[in-house]
Amino acid sequence: MGSYPRLPFFWVVSKLHLYSIIIERVDFYLWGSFGCCRGHVSLPVKSVGICKCVATPQEAETAYKTRVTRNPNIGKLQAGYLFPEIARRRSAHLLKYPDAKVISLGIGDTTEPIPEVITDAMSKRSHALSTIEGYSGYGAEQGEKPLRRAIASTFYSDLDIEEDDIFVSDGAKCDISRLQIVFGSDVKMAVQDPSYPAYVDSSVIMGQTGFYQKDVQKFANIEYMRCNPENGFFPDLSSISRPDIIFFCSPNNPTGAAATRKQLIELVQFAKDNGSIVIHDSAYAMYISGDNPRSIFEIPGAKEVAIETSSFSKYAGFTGVRLGWTVIPKQLLYSDGFPVAKDFNRIVCTCFNGASNISQAGGLACLSPEGLNAMREVIGFYKENTNIIVDTFDSLGFKVYGGKDAPYVWVHFPGRSSWDVFSEILEKTHVVTTPGSGFGPGGEGFIRVSAFGHRENILEACRRFKQLYK
Amino acid sequence: MYNSTICSFMLSADYILQPRMVVVRQSSVSCTLKNQSVRIGHCTKVPRNENLEKLQHGYLFPEIERHELRHLRMYPNANVIDLGIGDTTQPIPTLVTSSMVDFVRGLSTVTGYKGYGPEQGEKALRKAITVAFYKDFGIKPSEVFVSDGAQCDITRLQLLMGLNQKIAVQDPSFPAYIDSSVIIGQSGKFVDETGKYKNIEYMTCGPQSDFFPDLPTISRTQLIFFNSPNNPTGHAATRKQLEQLVDFAKVNGSIIIFDSAYSAYITDDSPKSIYEIPGAREVAIEVSSFSKFAGFTGVRLGWTVVPEELLYSNGFPVVHDFNRIMCTCFNGASNIVQAGGLACLSLEGLRAVRSLVDYYMENARILVDALTSLGLTVYGGKNAPYVWVHFPGSKSWNVFAEILEKTHIITVPGSGFGPGGEEYIRISAFGQRDSVIEASQRLKYLLYLQEN
């Protein structure tokens, strides 16, 4: 059932471990089931004892257990990572309605083919690997020099960011975890609320947080910075207690909000005053329509307080090809004056072994003049999708946010549970979206509709929305 | 240890060991270099991760590269032969690259375009790995997780296990096990006198004990990293040895992380997978890689096996949490590369990449013969592409430097792999045949000169 790995139900109940077993059961049960899985846990521990849905076959009583303790940090996580959960729901729905034409506007997965100028370069590189002159083994862990140079000149040319400040990777999601490894467990994060789930989840895994607090749907020891229509999707920084690290995604996933220059100046100043480090996720910067800053380094002083991470995923359709980068300026120093870039370099050399050389060849082609034009065309295509979706929900009388500077539309369903709306939309229109609460408690009451899709699917989905909500 | 805060700068590749400069906080937001009035600008208030402070030097292989670069600057016309970093040199068979070319071309078409793949890897590849390597050992595709390489998986496994674990490693061993353990916070500080980190169990593997740890003398740890065939010694553990290891793990409730990245190089009947040993499914994770048997060092592809039967002390399946790590901290290996991996594992593919392994093993044979003929004690080279040469009474970095200076050959000093590697040099058998032959001759000449 579904596409997740089938797991055995090995549970040995012993009085000594009863409490921890119950916690694990809650976690496991929610992860492995469909109907009662929510984006957050709201079951009190006691009632789980009543839940008999976890089976314990005879052999489980004698199954060998190692004496290695489970990492309690992972035990703190409430359910599976958000997007595999969405995928599971989609699969379950397809089983229920095998003839339904399900349209996926949930996971932000690119759908349009990669322009040939880019795949040609990857074909060439792949082929070259079977020749003596063209074969290359290990590459520099920080990335191939020409690509680092091209990234610096394409995105940071007047911003004083140099080639060796750039670290090429296999994507922003992986870089986020590597940054967490760099910072270690003794730092405190602040995140936007709502935000891309990897920031919070990686912080929990790294041991920076306390337990999940069900009443507020937040992990202890993370500062959640509410971003909503009332504050223009920019946090009230005066109400935040000092964090060490601030994750800031702009244009924002899921709200689509792009911070203004004024807002980023305020953020940089806040970081400076508090001695914090901003990790600016600019994965959607090329979707910006107006003149909002595309890079945190457009803000004077940012080099001393910020890291920037980005990705080719949403520009070049590289979601499966895997390529991104992180910028760490030399001027970014720890409290003892040690350069953060040096430690990041150590992590990149020890915990990573470079992005695939084939993907890097593709990245280099992306940044040629022809490649950039081709990428802009594809981005334009998704932006047009976004307009269609925005217009649709607008015309239905919904309050709609985002969609101008990002391929996400953030639709308000006031007073309703976002998982309920998600289920209703899925059940009645066969369209997969993403419930806002999956991005944090600040996402409750919202649905994220992603604009990645073939044009006919976008149009069809919008027709179905109109049917449902007319 | 420090009265004021310390600032280390690696100013350029010229500095092998960083000069340490003392930094004084003047105010909450600026730092100056002590005894110089040089303002180095705003310091954040974010404390440096003290685990990273524990690391002694840079990671071993970039350090070797730095030595090479320095040497090249001193001798710009030298014909430097690199038998240091275990980097593959032979082209990937066309059968494999053409499948990657086809896949790439498909990405430009409507029907062939693929976005995000499953984080655990493409189903077909997971199945192919199971069939190719674990057919008779009951491993299921759902227990196989495709990755971008073993080095990355080792860190993800550490992230999975968390900091409250103690590891045991072979001594000498591939440095990523120890370094990742330090980074994640499992180890204590480095002790200069012993050359070891506290709270890591170093299991000496030397010729006296047939390169297998004396298990009765090893204290219990939660995790045991075991690499066979071994990098750097080249020793492949026998069935009997692995049975002992599995027993040991079972008795102690430990988890073995078995690195089988070089199993394709085994020429005798040593086990190629830990799962050949009965009971291993309940105690072992296996990590492997396409790097060394398919030339994928730059392409990036590997896998980790976590059997369903492997349980934490509370009965929770390890595979569940590893899956969570893979979904949260990773986003799948490149789909292009996975297409190449699939081609490697077809019958023709396996045959084609076999020729790569044979080529490197012939290099190894040449090196072993040359060094043995000089009367040196040489290990390895039979089940792995590494030759482990003993220089009794020597300091391995000195031997490394002397070989580099006098023959322009890069090797790796054994102590880079742990204190158990002192007195040894690792010579890698990856390289063009003529370079390997040339290197053998230069070494013969050097040692001949030294004797006369």
PDB file of C-alpha atoms in Angstrom, chain B residues 142-249:
ATOM      1  CA  SER B 142      13.628  -1.722   0.035  1.00  0.00           C
ATOM      2  CA  GLU B 143      16.708  -2.135   2.234  1.00  0.00           C
ATOM      3  CA  VAL B 144      19.004  -0.566  -0.372  1.00  0.00           C
ATOM      4  CA  PHE B 145      19.455   3.216  -0.380  1.00  0.00           C
ATOM      5  CA  VAL B 146      21.193   4.741  -3.390  1.00  0.00           C
ATOM      6  CA  SER B 147      23.466   7.687  -2.648  1.00  0.00           C
ATOM      7  CA  ASP B 148      26.078  10.011  -4.078  1.00  0.00           C
ATOM      8  CA  GLY B 149      28.870   7.963  -2.569  1.00  0.00           C
ATOM      9  CA  ALA B 150      30.205   6.217   0.508  1.00  0.00           C
ATOM     10  CA  GLN B 151      31.933   9.258   1.992  1.00  0.00           C
ATOM     11  CA  CYS B 152      28.599  11.087   2.094  1.00  0.00           C
ATOM     12  CA  ASP B 153      26.790   8.024   3.447  1.00  0.00           C
ATOM     13  CA  ILE B 154      29.270   7.689   6.301  1.00  0.00           C
ATOM     14  CA  THR B 155      28.367  11.173   7.502  1.00  0.00           C
ATOM     15  CA  ARG B 156      24.656  10.529   7.027  1.00  0.00           C
ATOM     16  CA  LEU B 157      25.016   7.376   9.125  1.00  0.00           C
ATOM     17  CA  GLN B 158      26.725   9.438  11.840  1.00  0.00           C
ATOM     18  CA  LEU B 159      23.915  11.975  11.662  1.00  0.00           C
ATOM     19  CA  LEU B 160      21.523   9.059  12.029  1.00  0.00           C
ATOM     20  CA  MET B 161      23.265   7.575  15.036  1.00  0.00           C
ATOM     21  CA  GLY B 162      23.847  10.875  16.804  1.00  0.00           C
ATOM     22  CA  LEU B 163      26.501  11.995  19.188  1.00  0.00           C
ATOM     23  CA  ASN B 164      25.840   9.632  22.062  1.00  0.00           C
ATOM     24  CA  GLN B 165      27.624   6.714  20.486  1.00  0.00           C
ATOM     25  CA  LYS B 166      31.167   5.463  20.629  1.00  0.00           C
ATOM     26  CA  ILE B 167      32.832   4.097  17.522  1.00  0.00           C
ATOM     27  CA  ALA B 168      35.509   1.513  17.027  1.00  0.00           C
ATOM     28  CA  VAL B 169      37.673   1.761  13.928  1.00  0.00           C
ATOM     29  CA  GLN B 170      40.439  -0.318  12.475  1.00  0.00           C
ATOM     30  CA  ASP B 171      43.813   1.295  12.939  1.00  0.00           C
ATOM     31  CA  PRO B 172      44.836   2.189  10.253  1.00  0.00           C
ATOM     32  CA  SER B 173      41.590   3.082   8.450  1.00  0.00           C
ATOM     33  CA  PHE B 174      39.954   5.426   5.920  1.00  0.00           C
ATOM     34  CA  PRO B 175      40.016   8.803   7.712  1.00  0.00           C
ATOM     35  CA  ALA B 176      36.351   9.685   7.141  1.00  0.00           C
ATOM     36  CA  TYR B 177      35.195   7.298   9.907  1.00  0.00           C
ATOM     37  CA  ILE B 178      37.189   9.078  12.602  1.00  0.00           C
ATOM     38  CA  ASP B 179      36.774  12.580  11.204  1.00  0.00           C
ATOM     39  CA  SER B 180      33.002  12.227  10.914  1.00  0.00           C
ATOM     40  CA  SER B 181      32.864  10.868  14.454  1.00  0.00           C
ATOM     41  CA  VAL B 182      34.752  13.901  15.739  1.00  0.00           C
ATOM     42  CA  ILE B 183      32.589  16.268  13.725  1.00  0.00           C
ATOM     43  CA  ILE B 184      29.328  14.815  14.964  1.00  0.00           C
ATOM     44  CA  GLY B 185      30.539  15.087  18.567  1.00  0.00           C
ATOM     45  CA  GLN B 186      31.051  11.452  19.503  1.00  0.00           C
ATOM     46  CA  SER B 187      34.737  11.718  20.292  1.00  0.00           C
ATOM     47  CA  GLY B 188      36.755  13.543  22.868  1.00  0.00           C
ATOM     48  CA  LYS B 189      39.859  15.587  22.283  1.00  0.00           C
ATOM     49  CA  PHE B 190      42.910  14.488  20.348  1.00  0.00           C
ATOM     50  CA  VAL B 191      45.785  13.282  22.487  1.00  0.00           C
ATOM     51  CA  ASP B 192      49.143  14.180  20.959  1.00  0.00           C
ATOM     52  CA  GLU B 193      51.101  11.486  22.772  1.00  0.00           C
ATOM     53  CA  THR B 194      49.038   8.627  21.430  1.00  0.00           C
ATOM     54  CA  GLY B 195      47.937  10.208  18.166  1.00  0.00           C
ATOM     55  CA  LYS B 196      44.358   9.182  18.986  1.00  0.00           C
ATOM     56  CA  TYR B 197      41.087  10.869  19.808  1.00  0.00           C
ATOM     57  CA  LYS B 198      39.578  10.077  23.181  1.00  0.00           C
ATOM     58  CA  ASN B 199      36.427   8.005  23.191  1.00  0.00           C
ATOM     59  CA  ILE B 200      37.243   6.237  19.970  1.00  0.00           C
ATOM     60  CA  GLU B 201      38.339   2.619  20.165  1.00  0.00           C
ATOM     61  CA  TYR B 202      41.270   2.060  17.818  1.00  0.00           C
ATOM     62  CA  MET B 203      41.539  -1.609  16.804  1.00  0.00           C
ATOM     63  CA  THR B 204      45.107  -2.177  15.720  1.00  0.00           C
ATOM     64  CA  CYS B 205      45.335  -4.157  12.490  1.00  0.00           C
ATOM     65  CA  GLY B 206      48.891  -5.170  11.733  1.00  0.00           C
ATOM     66  CA  PRO B 207      50.690  -8.080  10.149  1.00  0.00           C
ATOM     67  CA  GLN B 208      51.178  -9.696  13.572  1.00  0.00           C
ATOM     68  CA  SER B 209      47.469 -10.326  13.838  1.00  0.00           C
ATOM     69  CA  ASP B 210      46.837 -10.924  10.141  1.00  0.00           C
ATOM     70  CA  PHE B 211      45.422  -7.401   9.857  1.00  0.00           C
ATOM     71  CA  PHE B 212      42.444  -8.316  11.999  1.00  0.00           C
ATOM     72  CA  PRO B 213      41.749  -6.780  15.395  1.00  0.00           C
ATOM     73  CA  ASP B 214      42.429  -8.758  18.516  1.00  0.00           C
ATOM     74  CA  LEU B 215      38.761  -8.645  19.492  1.00  0.00           C
ATOM     75  CA  PRO B 216      39.093  -9.910  23.085  1.00  0.00           C
ATOM     76  CA  THR B 217      41.158  -6.809  23.851  1.00  0.00           C
ATOM     77  CA  ILE B 218      38.644  -4.395  22.322  1.00  0.00           C
ATOM     78  CA  SER B 219      36.253  -2.692  24.679  1.00  0.00           C
ATOM     79  CA  ARG B 220      32.614  -2.514  23.752  1.00  0.00           C
ATOM     80  CA  THR B 221      31.423   0.287  21.488  1.00  0.00           C
ATOM     81  CA  GLN B 222      28.032   0.974  19.958  1.00  0.00           C
ATOM     82  CA  LEU B 223      29.343   1.222  16.405  1.00  0.00           C
ATOM     83  CA  ILE B 224      32.144  -0.633  14.672  1.00  0.00           C
ATOM     84  CA  PHE B 225      33.463   0.637  11.352  1.00  0.00           C
ATOM     85  CA  PHE B 226      34.963  -2.222   9.412  1.00  0.00           C
ATOM     86  CA  ASN B 227      36.386  -1.825   5.925  1.00  0.00           C
ATOM     87  CA  SER B 228      37.152  -4.930   3.918  1.00  0.00           C
ATOM     88  CA  PRO B 229      39.001  -5.122   1.599  1.00  0.00           C
ATOM     89  CA  ASN B 230      40.776  -2.556   3.691  1.00  0.00           C
ATOM     90  CA  ASN B 231      41.892   0.875   2.729  1.00  0.00           C
ATOM     91  CA  PRO B 232      44.871   1.346   3.290  1.00  0.00           C
ATOM     92  CA  THR B 233      46.272  -2.102   4.146  1.00  0.00           C
ATOM     93  CA  GLY B 234      44.614  -3.983   1.290  1.00  0.00           C
ATOM     94  CA  HIS B 235      43.676  -6.880   3.563  1.00  0.00           C
ATOM     95  CA  ALA B 236      40.413  -8.696   2.879  1.00  0.00           C
ATOM     96  CA  ALA B 237      38.990 -10.282   6.008  1.00  0.00           C
ATOM     97  CA  THR B 238      38.473 -14.040   5.814  1.00  0.00           C
ATOM     98  CA  ARG B 239      35.138 -15.703   6.408  1.00  0.00           C
ATOM     99  CA  LYS B 240      36.371 -16.882   9.797  1.00  0.00           C
ATOM    100  CA  GLN B 241      37.415 -13.376  10.768  1.00  0.00           C
ATOM    101  CA  LEU B 242      34.078 -11.913   9.738  1.00  0.00           C
ATOM    102  CA  GLU B 243      32.239 -14.602  11.670  1.00  0.00           C
ATOM    103  CA  GLN B 244      34.212 -13.541  14.716  1.00  0.00           C
ATOM    104  CA  LEU B 245      33.332  -9.935  14.039  1.00  0.00           C
ATOM    105  CA  VAL B 246      29.625 -10.648  13.713  1.00  0.00           C
ATOM    106  CA  ASP B 247      29.741 -12.713  16.915  1.00  0.00           C
ATOM    107  CA  PHE B 248      31.549  -9.926  18.690  1.00  0.00           C
ATOM    108  CA  ALA B 249      28.949  -7.419  17.546  1.00  0.00           C
TER     109      ALA B 249
END
